[in-house]
PDB file of C-alpha atoms and ligand atoms in Angstrom:
ATOM      1  CA  MET A  14       0.618 -51.673  52.089  1.00  0.00           C
ATOM      2  CA  ASN A  15      -3.188 -51.105  52.831  1.00  0.00           C
ATOM      3  CA  ASN A  16      -3.539 -53.206  55.959  1.00  0.00           C
ATOM      4  CA  THR A  17      -7.012 -51.606  57.191  1.00  0.00           C
ATOM      5  CA  PHE A  18      -8.485 -51.733  53.676  1.00  0.00           C
ATOM      6  CA  ALA A  19      -7.525 -55.518  53.489  1.00  0.00           C
ATOM      7  CA  LYS A  20      -9.099 -56.228  57.002  1.00  0.00           C
ATOM      8  CA  ASP A  21     -12.138 -54.155  56.119  1.00  0.00           C
ATOM      9  CA  ILE A  22     -12.733 -56.159  52.852  1.00  0.00           C
ATOM     10  CA  ILE A  23     -12.271 -59.580  54.529  1.00  0.00           C
ATOM     11  CA  LYS A  24     -14.681 -58.399  57.458  1.00  0.00           C
ATOM     12  CA  GLY A  25     -17.302 -56.931  55.109  1.00  0.00           C
ATOM     13  CA  LEU A  26     -17.468 -59.467  52.451  1.00  0.00           C
ATOM     14  CA  THR A  27     -17.673 -62.298  54.754  1.00  0.00           C
ATOM     15  CA  ALA A  28     -20.377 -60.813  56.974  1.00  0.00           C
ATOM     16  CA  GLU A  29     -23.814 -62.166  56.908  1.00  0.00           C
ATOM     17  CA  ASN A  30     -25.083 -58.825  55.267  1.00  0.00           C
ATOM     18  CA  LYS A  31     -21.985 -57.960  53.116  1.00  0.00           C
ATOM     19  CA  HIS A  32     -20.636 -54.390  53.203  1.00  0.00           C
ATOM     20  CA  LEU A  33     -17.770 -52.168  52.234  1.00  0.00           C
ATOM     21  CA  SER A  34     -17.145 -48.622  53.414  1.00  0.00           C
ATOM     22  CA  SER A  35     -17.764 -45.637  51.152  1.00  0.00           C
ATOM     23  CA  LYS A  36     -14.535 -44.074  52.323  1.00  0.00           C
ATOM     24  CA  TYR A  37     -12.890 -46.616  49.962  1.00  0.00           C
ATOM     25  CA  PHE A  38     -14.478 -45.079  46.965  1.00  0.00           C
ATOM     26  CA  TYR A  39     -11.813 -42.260  46.865  1.00  0.00           C
ATOM     27  CA  ASP A  40      -8.849 -43.611  44.709  1.00  0.00           C
ATOM     28  CA  ASP A  41      -7.695 -41.336  42.167  1.00  0.00           C
ATOM     29  CA  ASN A  42     -10.451 -42.697  39.698  1.00  0.00           C
ATOM     30  CA  GLY A  43     -13.019 -42.438  42.418  1.00  0.00           C
ATOM     31  CA  SER A  44     -12.123 -38.963  43.222  1.00  0.00           C
ATOM     32  CA  ARG A  45     -12.446 -38.140  39.484  1.00  0.00           C
ATOM     33  CA  ILE A  46     -15.896 -39.666  39.232  1.00  0.00           C
ATOM     34  CA  PHE A  47     -16.977 -37.868  42.386  1.00  0.00           C
ATOM     35  CA  GLN A  48     -15.969 -34.615  40.416  1.00  0.00           C
ATOM     36  CA  GLU A  49     -18.404 -35.708  37.856  1.00  0.00           C
ATOM     37  CA  ILE A  50     -21.150 -36.358  40.197  1.00  0.00           C
ATOM     38  CA  MET A  51     -20.711 -32.804  41.650  1.00  0.00           C
ATOM     39  CA  GLN A  52     -21.270 -31.425  38.248  1.00  0.00           C
ATOM     40  CA  MET A  53     -24.411 -33.370  37.477  1.00  0.00           C
ATOM     41  CA  PRO A  54     -27.518 -31.341  37.523  1.00  0.00           C
ATOM     42  CA  GLU A  55     -29.437 -33.804  39.859  1.00  0.00           C
ATOM     43  CA  TYR A  56     -26.645 -33.656  42.452  1.00  0.00           C
ATOM     44  CA  TYR A  57     -28.209 -30.450  44.111  1.00  0.00           C
ATOM     45  CA  LEU A  58     -25.879 -30.511  47.027  1.00  0.00           C
ATOM     46  CA  THR A  59     -23.006 -28.904  45.550  1.00  0.00           C
ATOM     47  CA  ASP A  60     -24.905 -26.154  43.771  1.00  0.00           C
ATOM     48  CA  SER A  61     -26.861 -25.496  47.134  1.00  0.00           C
ATOM     49  CA  GLU A  62     -23.606 -25.329  49.343  1.00  0.00           C
ATOM     50  CA  PHE A  63     -21.985 -23.089  46.548  1.00  0.00           C
ATOM     51  CA  GLU A  64     -24.883 -20.695  46.626  1.00  0.00           C
ATOM     52  CA  ILE A  65     -24.799 -20.268  50.361  1.00  0.00           C
ATOM     53  CA  LEU A  66     -21.047 -19.687  50.631  1.00  0.00           C
ATOM     54  CA  SER A  67     -21.360 -17.243  47.406  1.00  0.00           C
ATOM     55  CA  LEU A  68     -24.346 -15.090  48.786  1.00  0.00           C
ATOM     56  CA  GLN A  69     -23.905 -15.414  52.643  1.00  0.00           C
ATOM     57  CA  SER A  70     -20.285 -15.046  53.238  1.00  0.00           C
ATOM     58  CA  GLN A  71     -20.495 -11.752  54.887  1.00  0.00           C
ATOM     59  CA  GLN A  72     -23.457 -13.001  57.220  1.00  0.00           C
ATOM     60  CA  ILE A  73     -21.094 -15.889  58.173  1.00  0.00           C
ATOM     61  CA  VAL A  74     -18.146 -13.635  59.042  1.00  0.00           C
ATOM     62  CA  ASP A  75     -20.555 -11.422  61.112  1.00  0.00           C
ATOM     63  CA  ALA A  76     -21.878 -14.363  63.051  1.00  0.00           C
ATOM     64  CA  LEU A  77     -18.299 -15.600  63.869  1.00  0.00           C
ATOM     65  CA  ASP A  78     -17.912 -12.751  66.400  1.00  0.00           C
ATOM     66  CA  PHE A  79     -14.128 -13.078  66.558  1.00  0.00           C
ATOM     67  CA  ASN A  80     -12.484  -9.798  67.512  1.00  0.00           C
ATOM     68  CA  GLN A  81      -8.863 -10.748  66.486  1.00  0.00           C
ATOM     69  CA  PRO A  82      -7.141 -12.800  63.620  1.00  0.00           C
ATOM     70  CA  PHE A  83      -8.354 -16.166  63.513  1.00  0.00           C
ATOM     71  CA  ASN A  84      -7.569 -19.596  61.840  1.00  0.00           C
ATOM     72  CA  ILE A  85      -9.956 -21.298  59.441  1.00  0.00           C
ATOM     73  CA  ILE A  86      -9.219 -24.926  59.518  1.00  0.00           C
ATOM     74  CA  GLU A  87     -10.824 -27.079  56.959  1.00  0.00           C
ATOM     75  CA  LEU A  88     -11.265 -30.837  57.381  1.00  0.00           C
ATOM     76  CA  GLY A  89     -11.029 -32.891  53.943  1.00  0.00           C
ATOM     77  CA  ALA A  90     -10.514 -29.718  51.989  1.00  0.00           C
ATOM     78  CA  GLY A  91     -10.485 -31.598  48.661  1.00  0.00           C
ATOM     79  CA  ASP A  92     -10.301 -29.287  45.755  1.00  0.00           C
ATOM     80  CA  GLY A  93     -11.590 -26.604  47.928  1.00  0.00           C
ATOM     81  CA  PHE A  94     -13.912 -25.365  45.102  1.00  0.00           C
ATOM     82  CA  LYS A  95     -16.880 -24.184  47.429  1.00  0.00           C
ATOM     83  CA  THR A  96     -14.594 -22.748  49.904  1.00  0.00           C
ATOM     84  CA  PHE A  97     -12.965 -20.497  47.589  1.00  0.00           C
ATOM     85  CA  LYS A  98     -15.985 -18.125  47.560  1.00  0.00           C
ATOM     86  CA  LEU A  99     -15.715 -17.568  51.257  1.00  0.00           C
ATOM     87  CA  LEU A 100     -11.875 -17.114  51.123  1.00  0.00           C
ATOM     88  CA  GLU A 101     -12.248 -14.733  48.372  1.00  0.00           C
ATOM     89  CA  HIS A 102     -14.641 -12.618  50.481  1.00  0.00           C
ATOM     90  CA  LEU A 103     -12.573 -12.600  53.285  1.00  0.00           C
ATOM     91  CA  VAL A 104      -9.317 -11.533  51.449  1.00  0.00           C
ATOM     92  CA  ASN A 105     -11.288  -8.771  49.534  1.00  0.00           C
ATOM     93  CA  THR A 106     -12.830  -7.410  52.706  1.00  0.00           C
ATOM     94  CA  GLU A 107      -9.366  -7.450  54.423  1.00  0.00           C
ATOM     95  CA  VAL A 108     -10.327  -9.689  57.158  1.00  0.00           C
ATOM     96  CA  GLU A 109      -7.277 -11.146  58.976  1.00  0.00           C
ATOM     97  CA  PHE A 110      -7.089 -14.849  58.956  1.00  0.00           C
ATOM     98  CA  ASN A 111      -4.945 -17.850  58.077  1.00  0.00           C
ATOM     99  CA  TYR A 112      -6.307 -20.735  56.003  1.00  0.00           C
ATOM    100  CA  VAL A 113      -5.319 -24.291  57.195  1.00  0.00           C
ATOM    101  CA  PRO A 114      -6.720 -26.934  54.755  1.00  0.00           C
ATOM    102  CA  ILE A 115      -6.347 -30.404  55.800  1.00  0.00           C
ATOM    103  CA  ASP A 116      -6.508 -33.573  53.606  1.00  0.00           C
ATOM    104  CA  ILE A 117      -5.169 -37.150  53.637  1.00  0.00           C
ATOM    105  CA  SER A 118      -4.292 -36.707  49.882  1.00  0.00           C
ATOM    106  CA  GLN A 119      -0.909 -34.922  49.347  1.00  0.00           C
ATOM    107  CA  GLU A 120      -1.919 -34.655  45.771  1.00  0.00           C
ATOM    108  CA  ALA A 121      -5.222 -32.911  46.650  1.00  0.00           C
ATOM    109  CA  ILE A 122      -3.491 -30.386  48.977  1.00  0.00           C
ATOM    110  CA  THR A 123      -0.801 -29.514  46.529  1.00  0.00           C
ATOM    111  CA  ILE A 124      -3.238 -28.802  43.675  1.00  0.00           C
ATOM    112  CA  LEU A 125      -5.292 -26.706  46.032  1.00  0.00           C
ATOM    113  CA  THR A 126      -2.318 -24.680  47.320  1.00  0.00           C
ATOM    114  CA  GLU A 127      -1.078 -23.833  43.920  1.00  0.00           C
ATOM    115  CA  LYS A 128      -4.436 -22.817  42.713  1.00  0.00           C
ATOM    116  CA  LEU A 129      -5.188 -20.500  45.875  1.00  0.00           C
ATOM    117  CA  LYS A 130      -1.663 -18.953  45.697  1.00  0.00           C
ATOM    118  CA  LYS A 131      -2.516 -18.003  42.079  1.00  0.00           C
ATOM    119  CA  ARG A 132      -5.978 -16.874  42.537  1.00  0.00           C
ATOM    120  CA  LEU A 133      -5.617 -15.410  45.872  1.00  0.00           C
ATOM    121  CA  PRO A 134      -2.160 -14.181  46.194  1.00  0.00           C
ATOM    122  CA  LYS A 135      -2.783 -12.219  49.309  1.00  0.00           C
ATOM    123  CA  LEU A 136      -4.229 -15.317  51.129  1.00  0.00           C
ATOM    124  CA  SER A 137      -2.068 -16.647  54.165  1.00  0.00           C
ATOM    125  CA  ILE A 138      -2.371 -20.410  53.648  1.00  0.00           C
ATOM    126  CA  GLN A 139      -0.694 -23.190  55.657  1.00  0.00           C
ATOM    127  CA  PRO A 140      -1.727 -26.586  54.219  1.00  0.00           C
ATOM    128  CA  LYS A 141      -1.290 -29.755  56.146  1.00  0.00           C
ATOM    129  CA  VAL A 142      -1.428 -33.272  55.137  1.00  0.00           C
ATOM    130  CA  GLY A 143      -2.460 -35.900  57.514  1.00  0.00           C
ATOM    131  CA  ASP A 144      -4.832 -36.987  60.296  1.00  0.00           C
ATOM    132  CA  TYR A 145      -7.673 -34.536  61.240  1.00  0.00           C
ATOM    133  CA  PHE A 146      -7.397 -35.201  65.032  1.00  0.00           C
ATOM    134  CA  GLU A 147      -3.569 -34.780  65.235  1.00  0.00           C
ATOM    135  CA  ILE A 148      -3.590 -31.720  63.602  1.00  0.00           C
ATOM    136  CA  LEU A 149      -6.692 -30.346  65.190  1.00  0.00           C
ATOM    137  CA  LYS A 150      -5.067 -31.080  68.724  1.00  0.00           C
ATOM    138  CA  GLU A 151      -1.886 -29.175  67.465  1.00  0.00           C
ATOM    139  CA  GLU A 152      -3.780 -26.219  66.357  1.00  0.00           C
ATOM    140  CA  SER A 153      -6.003 -26.130  69.544  1.00  0.00           C
ATOM    141  CA  GLU A 154      -2.840 -25.698  71.586  1.00  0.00           C
ATOM    142  CA  ASN A 155      -2.428 -22.107  70.589  1.00  0.00           C
ATOM    143  CA  GLU A 156      -4.637 -19.161  71.572  1.00  0.00           C
ATOM    144  CA  ILE A 157      -5.810 -18.348  68.218  1.00  0.00           C
ATOM    145  CA  PRO A 158      -9.466 -18.597  67.763  1.00  0.00           C
ATOM    146  CA  SER A 159     -10.507 -21.139  65.108  1.00  0.00           C
ATOM    147  CA  LEU A 160     -13.417 -21.634  62.748  1.00  0.00           C
ATOM    148  CA  LEU A 161     -13.471 -25.390  61.669  1.00  0.00           C
ATOM    149  CA  LEU A 162     -15.125 -26.076  58.160  1.00  0.00           C
ATOM    150  CA  PHE A 163     -16.701 -29.712  57.771  1.00  0.00           C
ATOM    151  CA  LEU A 164     -18.524 -28.902  54.383  1.00  0.00           C
ATOM    152  CA  GLY A 165     -20.130 -31.024  51.686  1.00  0.00           C
ATOM    153  CA  SER A 166     -22.664 -33.258  53.939  1.00  0.00           C
ATOM    154  CA  ASN A 167     -19.536 -35.549  54.659  1.00  0.00           C
ATOM    155  CA  VAL A 168     -21.354 -35.868  58.065  1.00  0.00           C
ATOM    156  CA  GLY A 169     -24.056 -37.914  56.171  1.00  0.00           C
ATOM    157  CA  ASN A 170     -21.871 -40.870  55.620  1.00  0.00           C
ATOM    158  CA  TYR A 171     -21.890 -41.603  59.298  1.00  0.00           C
ATOM    159  CA  LEU A 172     -24.530 -43.491  61.427  1.00  0.00           C
ATOM    160  CA  GLU A 173     -25.997 -41.042  63.794  1.00  0.00           C
ATOM    161  CA  ASP A 174     -24.120 -42.430  66.852  1.00  0.00           C
ATOM    162  CA  GLN A 175     -20.744 -42.460  64.980  1.00  0.00           C
ATOM    163  CA  ALA A 176     -21.481 -38.911  63.707  1.00  0.00           C
ATOM    164  CA  ILE A 177     -21.902 -37.968  67.359  1.00  0.00           C
ATOM    165  CA  ASP A 178     -18.746 -39.584  68.358  1.00  0.00           C
ATOM    166  CA  LEU A 179     -16.979 -37.822  65.449  1.00  0.00           C
ATOM    167  CA  LEU A 180     -18.516 -34.426  66.336  1.00  0.00           C
ATOM    168  CA  LYS A 181     -17.414 -35.019  69.943  1.00  0.00           C
ATOM    169  CA  LEU A 182     -13.881 -35.408  68.949  1.00  0.00           C
ATOM    170  CA  PHE A 183     -13.985 -32.324  66.933  1.00  0.00           C
ATOM    171  CA  ASN A 184     -15.543 -30.642  70.022  1.00  0.00           C
ATOM    172  CA  GLN A 185     -12.674 -32.001  72.456  1.00  0.00           C
ATOM    173  CA  ASN A 186     -10.123 -30.732  70.052  1.00  0.00           C
ATOM    174  CA  MET A 187     -11.463 -27.252  70.030  1.00  0.00           C
ATOM    175  CA  ASN A 188     -11.274 -24.129  72.442  1.00  0.00           C
ATOM    176  CA  VAL A 189     -14.412 -22.701  74.144  1.00  0.00           C
ATOM    177  CA  ASN A 190     -15.965 -20.168  71.682  1.00  0.00           C
ATOM    178  CA  ASP A 191     -14.228 -21.808  68.640  1.00  0.00           C
ATOM    179  CA  LYS A 192     -16.779 -22.359  65.829  1.00  0.00           C
ATOM    180  CA  LEU A 193     -17.816 -25.124  63.363  1.00  0.00           C
ATOM    181  CA  LEU A 194     -19.436 -24.603  60.180  1.00  0.00           C
ATOM    182  CA  ILE A 195     -20.941 -27.857  59.144  1.00  0.00           C
ATOM    183  CA  GLY A 196     -22.668 -28.462  55.740  1.00  0.00           C
ATOM    184  CA  ILE A 197     -25.609 -30.896  56.064  1.00  0.00           C
ATOM    185  CA  ASP A 198     -28.164 -31.973  53.540  1.00  0.00           C
ATOM    186  CA  LEU A 199     -31.725 -31.440  54.562  1.00  0.00           C
ATOM    187  CA  LYS A 200     -34.720 -33.727  54.211  1.00  0.00           C
ATOM    188  CA  LYS A 201     -36.744 -32.600  51.298  1.00  0.00           C
ATOM    189  CA  ASN A 202     -39.145 -34.024  48.509  1.00  0.00           C
ATOM    190  CA  PRO A 203     -38.029 -37.689  48.391  1.00  0.00           C
ATOM    191  CA  ILE A 204     -38.045 -37.539  44.479  1.00  0.00           C
ATOM    192  CA  THR A 205     -35.429 -34.939  44.643  1.00  0.00           C
ATOM    193  CA  VAL A 206     -33.113 -36.831  46.788  1.00  0.00           C
ATOM    194  CA  HIS A 207     -33.687 -40.060  44.902  1.00  0.00           C
ATOM    195  CA  ASN A 208     -32.766 -38.448  41.578  1.00  0.00           C
ATOM    196  CA  ALA A 209     -29.655 -37.089  43.093  1.00  0.00           C
ATOM    197  CA  TYR A 210     -28.241 -40.615  43.831  1.00  0.00           C
ATOM    198  CA  TYR A 211     -30.197 -42.660  41.017  1.00  0.00           C
ATOM    199  CA  ASP A 212     -28.960 -40.661  38.252  1.00  0.00           C
ATOM    200  CA  LYS A 213     -30.024 -41.331  34.709  1.00  0.00           C
ATOM    201  CA  LEU A 214     -26.519 -41.437  33.310  1.00  0.00           C
ATOM    202  CA  GLY A 215     -25.243 -44.040  35.687  1.00  0.00           C
ATOM    203  CA  VAL A 216     -22.421 -41.778  37.037  1.00  0.00           C
ATOM    204  CA  THR A 217     -23.075 -42.949  40.591  1.00  0.00           C
ATOM    205  CA  LYS A 218     -23.251 -46.396  39.487  1.00  0.00           C
ATOM    206  CA  ARG A 219     -19.685 -46.128  37.949  1.00  0.00           C
ATOM    207  CA  PHE A 220     -18.684 -44.542  41.306  1.00  0.00           C
ATOM    208  CA  ASN A 221     -19.771 -47.525  43.329  1.00  0.00           C
ATOM    209  CA  LEU A 222     -18.594 -50.156  40.759  1.00  0.00           C
ATOM    210  CA  ASN A 223     -15.082 -48.431  40.848  1.00  0.00           C
ATOM    211  CA  LEU A 224     -14.626 -50.048  44.307  1.00  0.00           C
ATOM    212  CA  LEU A 225     -14.639 -53.343  42.740  1.00  0.00           C
ATOM    213  CA  ILE A 226     -12.391 -52.348  39.931  1.00  0.00           C
ATOM    214  CA  ARG A 227      -9.890 -50.885  42.886  1.00  0.00           C
ATOM    215  CA  ILE A 228      -9.996 -54.292  44.676  1.00  0.00           C
ATOM    216  CA  ASN A 229      -9.376 -56.106  41.353  1.00  0.00           C
ATOM    217  CA  ARG A 230      -6.137 -53.708  41.152  1.00  0.00           C
ATOM    218  CA  GLU A 231      -4.789 -53.628  44.497  1.00  0.00           C
ATOM    219  CA  PHE A 232      -5.614 -57.207  45.781  1.00  0.00           C
ATOM    220  CA  ASP A 233      -5.554 -59.250  42.338  1.00  0.00           C
ATOM    221  CA  ALA A 234      -9.232 -59.965  42.533  1.00  0.00           C
ATOM    222  CA  ASN A 235     -11.335 -60.951  39.729  1.00  0.00           C
ATOM    223  CA  PHE A 236     -14.620 -59.142  40.047  1.00  0.00           C
ATOM    224  CA  LYS A 237     -16.461 -59.199  36.694  1.00  0.00           C
ATOM    225  CA  ILE A 238     -17.899 -55.694  36.776  1.00  0.00           C
ATOM    226  CA  ASP A 239     -20.445 -56.415  34.255  1.00  0.00           C
ATOM    227  CA  ASP A 240     -21.988 -59.045  36.560  1.00  0.00           C
ATOM    228  CA  PHE A 241     -22.852 -56.555  39.118  1.00  0.00           C
ATOM    229  CA  ASP A 242     -25.136 -53.548  39.188  1.00  0.00           C
ATOM    230  CA  PHE A 243     -26.108 -50.643  41.469  1.00  0.00           C
ATOM    231  CA  TYR A 244     -29.339 -50.035  43.601  1.00  0.00           C
ATOM    232  CA  CYS A 245     -30.047 -47.259  46.045  1.00  0.00           C
ATOM    233  CA  HIS A 246     -32.972 -46.428  47.999  1.00  0.00           C
ATOM    234  CA  TYR A 247     -33.948 -43.192  50.011  1.00  0.00           C
ATOM    235  CA  ASN A 248     -36.362 -43.792  53.208  1.00  0.00           C
ATOM    236  CA  PRO A 249     -37.812 -40.348  53.784  1.00  0.00           C
ATOM    237  CA  LEU A 250     -38.758 -41.408  57.200  1.00  0.00           C
ATOM    238  CA  ASN A 251     -35.379 -41.634  58.542  1.00  0.00           C
ATOM    239  CA  GLY A 252     -33.689 -39.751  55.792  1.00  0.00           C
ATOM    240  CA  GLU A 253     -31.233 -42.522  54.879  1.00  0.00           C
ATOM    241  CA  VAL A 254     -29.974 -43.003  51.296  1.00  0.00           C
ATOM    242  CA  LYS A 255     -28.362 -46.496  51.273  1.00  0.00           C
ATOM    243  CA  SER A 256     -26.424 -47.537  48.220  1.00  0.00           C
ATOM    244  CA  TYR A 257     -25.758 -51.196  47.317  1.00  0.00           C
ATOM    245  CA  ILE A 258     -23.886 -53.270  44.768  1.00  0.00           C
ATOM    246  CA  VAL A 259     -25.888 -56.029  43.527  1.00  0.00           C
ATOM    247  CA  SER A 260     -24.628 -59.478  42.272  1.00  0.00           C
ATOM    248  CA  LEU A 261     -26.459 -60.165  39.050  1.00  0.00           C
ATOM    249  CA  LYS A 262     -25.874 -63.947  39.271  1.00  0.00           C
ATOM    250  CA  SER A 263     -24.609 -66.590  41.726  1.00  0.00           C
ATOM    251  CA  GLN A 264     -20.827 -66.260  41.287  1.00  0.00           C
ATOM    252  CA  GLU A 265     -17.561 -66.684  43.047  1.00  0.00           C
ATOM    253  CA  VAL A 266     -14.852 -64.067  43.358  1.00  0.00           C
ATOM    254  CA  HIS A 267     -11.413 -64.905  44.200  1.00  0.00           C
ATOM    255  CA  ILE A 268      -8.976 -62.230  45.872  1.00  0.00           C
ATOM    256  CA  GLN A 269      -5.735 -63.480  45.348  1.00  0.00           C
ATOM    257  CA  LYS A 270      -3.791 -61.254  47.653  1.00  0.00           C
ATOM    258  CA  LEU A 271      -6.164 -61.922  50.420  1.00  0.00           C
ATOM    259  CA  ASP A 272      -6.095 -65.519  49.662  1.00  0.00           C
ATOM    260  CA  THR A 273      -9.906 -65.546  49.747  1.00  0.00           C
ATOM    261  CA  THR A 274     -12.877 -66.567  47.780  1.00  0.00           C
ATOM    262  CA  ILE A 275     -16.306 -64.846  48.211  1.00  0.00           C
ATOM    263  CA  ALA A 276     -19.225 -66.621  47.078  1.00  0.00           C
ATOM    264  CA  PHE A 277     -22.369 -64.218  45.929  1.00  0.00           C
ATOM    265  CA  GLU A 278     -26.045 -65.487  45.676  1.00  0.00           C
ATOM    266  CA  GLN A 279     -28.005 -64.123  42.603  1.00  0.00           C
ATOM    267  CA  ASN A 280     -29.277 -60.661  43.978  1.00  0.00           C
ATOM    268  CA  GLU A 281     -27.175 -60.545  47.053  1.00  0.00           C
ATOM    269  CA  LEU A 282     -26.245 -57.045  47.996  1.00  0.00           C
ATOM    270  CA  ILE A 283     -22.975 -55.265  49.221  1.00  0.00           C
ATOM    271  CA  TRP A 284     -23.882 -52.226  51.241  1.00  0.00           C
ATOM    272  CA  THR A 285     -21.626 -49.493  50.272  1.00  0.00           C
ATOM    273  CA  GLU A 286     -22.828 -46.196  51.342  1.00  0.00           C
ATOM    274  CA  LEU A 287     -25.129 -44.129  53.769  1.00  0.00           C
ATOM    275  CA  SER A 288     -25.758 -40.515  52.834  1.00  0.00           C
ATOM    276  CA  LYS A 289     -28.255 -39.330  55.593  1.00  0.00           C
ATOM    277  CA  LYS A 290     -30.303 -36.249  55.508  1.00  0.00           C
ATOM    278  CA  TYR A 291     -31.235 -34.484  58.465  1.00  0.00           C
ATOM    279  CA  ALA A 292     -34.345 -32.252  59.577  1.00  0.00           C
ATOM    280  CA  LEU A 293     -33.273 -28.945  61.227  1.00  0.00           C
ATOM    281  CA  SER A 294     -34.959 -30.090  64.423  1.00  0.00           C
ATOM    282  CA  GLU A 295     -32.715 -33.370  64.264  1.00  0.00           C
ATOM    283  CA  ILE A 296     -29.526 -31.091  63.628  1.00  0.00           C
ATOM    284  CA  GLU A 297     -30.300 -29.345  67.034  1.00  0.00           C
ATOM    285  CA  VAL A 298     -30.331 -32.658  68.687  1.00  0.00           C
ATOM    286  CA  LEU A 299     -27.037 -33.699  67.035  1.00  0.00           C
ATOM    287  CA  ALA A 300     -25.137 -30.423  68.117  1.00  0.00           C
ATOM    288  CA  GLY A 301     -26.593 -30.746  71.599  1.00  0.00           C
ATOM    289  CA  GLN A 302     -25.185 -34.293  71.946  1.00  0.00           C
ATOM    290  CA  ALA A 303     -21.671 -33.180  70.973  1.00  0.00           C
ATOM    291  CA  ASN A 304     -21.713 -30.185  73.360  1.00  0.00           C
ATOM    292  CA  PHE A 305     -22.291 -27.611  70.688  1.00  0.00           C
ATOM    293  CA  SER A 306     -24.847 -24.829  70.318  1.00  0.00           C
ATOM    294  CA  ILE A 307     -26.246 -23.666  67.178  1.00  0.00           C
ATOM    295  CA  LYS A 308     -25.513 -19.921  66.264  1.00  0.00           C
ATOM    296  CA  ASN A 309     -27.205 -19.900  62.893  1.00  0.00           C
ATOM    297  CA  HIS A 310     -28.396 -22.007  60.050  1.00  0.00           C
ATOM    298  CA  PHE A 311     -27.337 -20.531  56.595  1.00  0.00           C
ATOM    299  CA  LEU A 312     -29.843 -22.128  54.126  1.00  0.00           C
ATOM    300  CA  ASP A 313     -29.980 -21.923  50.251  1.00  0.00           C
ATOM    301  CA  CYS A 314     -32.884 -20.304  48.603  1.00  0.00           C
ATOM    302  CA  LYS A 315     -34.638 -23.710  48.064  1.00  0.00           C
ATOM    303  CA  HIS A 316     -34.002 -24.901  51.596  1.00  0.00           C
ATOM    304  CA  TYR A 317     -32.362 -27.940  50.315  1.00  0.00           C
ATOM    305  CA  PHE A 318     -29.056 -27.576  52.485  1.00  0.00           C
ATOM    306  CA  THR A 319     -27.683 -26.012  55.553  1.00  0.00           C
ATOM    307  CA  ASP A 320     -24.388 -24.672  56.483  1.00  0.00           C
ATOM    308  CA  SER A 321     -24.859 -24.360  60.196  1.00  0.00           C
ATOM    309  CA  LEU A 322     -22.795 -22.397  62.551  1.00  0.00           C
ATOM    310  CA  TRP A 323     -21.950 -24.185  65.837  1.00  0.00           C
ATOM    311  CA  VAL A 324     -20.218 -22.874  68.903  1.00  0.00           C
ATOM    312  CA  LYS A 325     -18.309 -24.812  71.378  1.00  0.00           C
ATOM    313  CA  LEU A 326     -19.807 -24.554  74.708  1.00  0.00           C
ATOM    314  CA  GLY A 327     -17.822 -23.892  77.911  1.00  0.00           C
TER     315      GLY A 327
HETATM  316  C1  AVJ B 429     -19.311 -36.593  49.506  1.00  0.00           C
HETATM  317  C2  AVJ B 429     -20.376 -38.196  51.143  1.00  0.00           C
HETATM  318  C3  AVJ B 429     -21.343 -36.087  50.592  1.00  0.00           C
HETATM  319  O1  AVJ B 429     -23.049 -38.749  50.176  1.00  0.00           O
HETATM  320  O2  AVJ B 429     -23.790 -37.350  48.953  1.00  0.00           O
HETATM  321  C4  AVJ B 429     -22.397 -38.711  46.169  1.00  0.00           C
HETATM  322  C5  AVJ B 429     -21.032 -38.824  48.026  1.00  0.00           C
HETATM  323  N1  AVJ B 429     -22.143 -40.660  46.966  1.00  0.00           N
HETATM  324  N2  AVJ B 429     -23.114 -39.428  45.339  1.00  0.00           N
HETATM  325  C6  AVJ B 429     -22.907 -38.049  49.393  1.00  0.00           C
HETATM  326  C7  AVJ B 429     -21.711 -39.416  47.073  1.00  0.00           C
HETATM  327  C8  AVJ B 429     -23.045 -40.698  45.966  1.00  0.00           C
HETATM  328  C9  AVJ B 429     -21.459 -37.801  48.943  1.00  0.00           C
HETATM  329  N3  AVJ B 429     -20.612 -37.132  50.107  1.00  0.00           N
END
């Protein structure tokens, strides 16, 4: 079944500093909890990006500078809630384009496609399930200009070097003059950032602890969820929010299907997530390293978030 997940659990939980990757948060329950997070008033990221795509769609289209029909390829489309505003604007202004949402979840793609067919019957949509890069490569083999969407500050989950590698891969699978619209959360008042991840109702805590519930279910482990807590910390100097699961006591956990026992000391941490924030000047560097140049930054009115339009250099 989940071979890489199994390997990552063993590797992460037997390391000197324990860690598990946030990409494993998103089982069906985790995806539902993430929807709850996006609706929390403290989680400003979603509202900010929604505002940008609602109010600045026309400016974004103008900046694309494509003079023929094009593709909009969305990486990790999810429920497509924010993207809807952009698509709606394009359909209503009779711009000719084809929407290609890509997600690893068949379920997410099916729901998104049905919803869009109902709400935007004139939209041309060609959903794809699978690996980003294979699909991107296929798409770049035709002559149609493309706008790639990588929204929601998903890039923040990567360490800077890994983010550059990922963006270089996007770049290699694009044609010259194709564009990338990338959503990035900006450095801001540290209290605002802190509150978005350390929410009062503990939704983000549930999101993290769900990872242990998932391991219990998929690998017959016996994590006692009440014996673990959540902690996160924002370092405004480097822009890193780091999230952790905390073992509240000295304990052993057995993971039956992996034939392993993991010992925890009291207060030992499992690092689960990086959510990195950038300054605009740091985004310039990121783009340059991956062979893009920045055409525009589209910011929300509070300047919390940017959807930045990058162009692939020749
Ligand atoms: C979906 C990766 C952008 O890091 O802000 C929300 C996930 N984690 N609250 C983020 C998340 C905790 C989110 N991203």
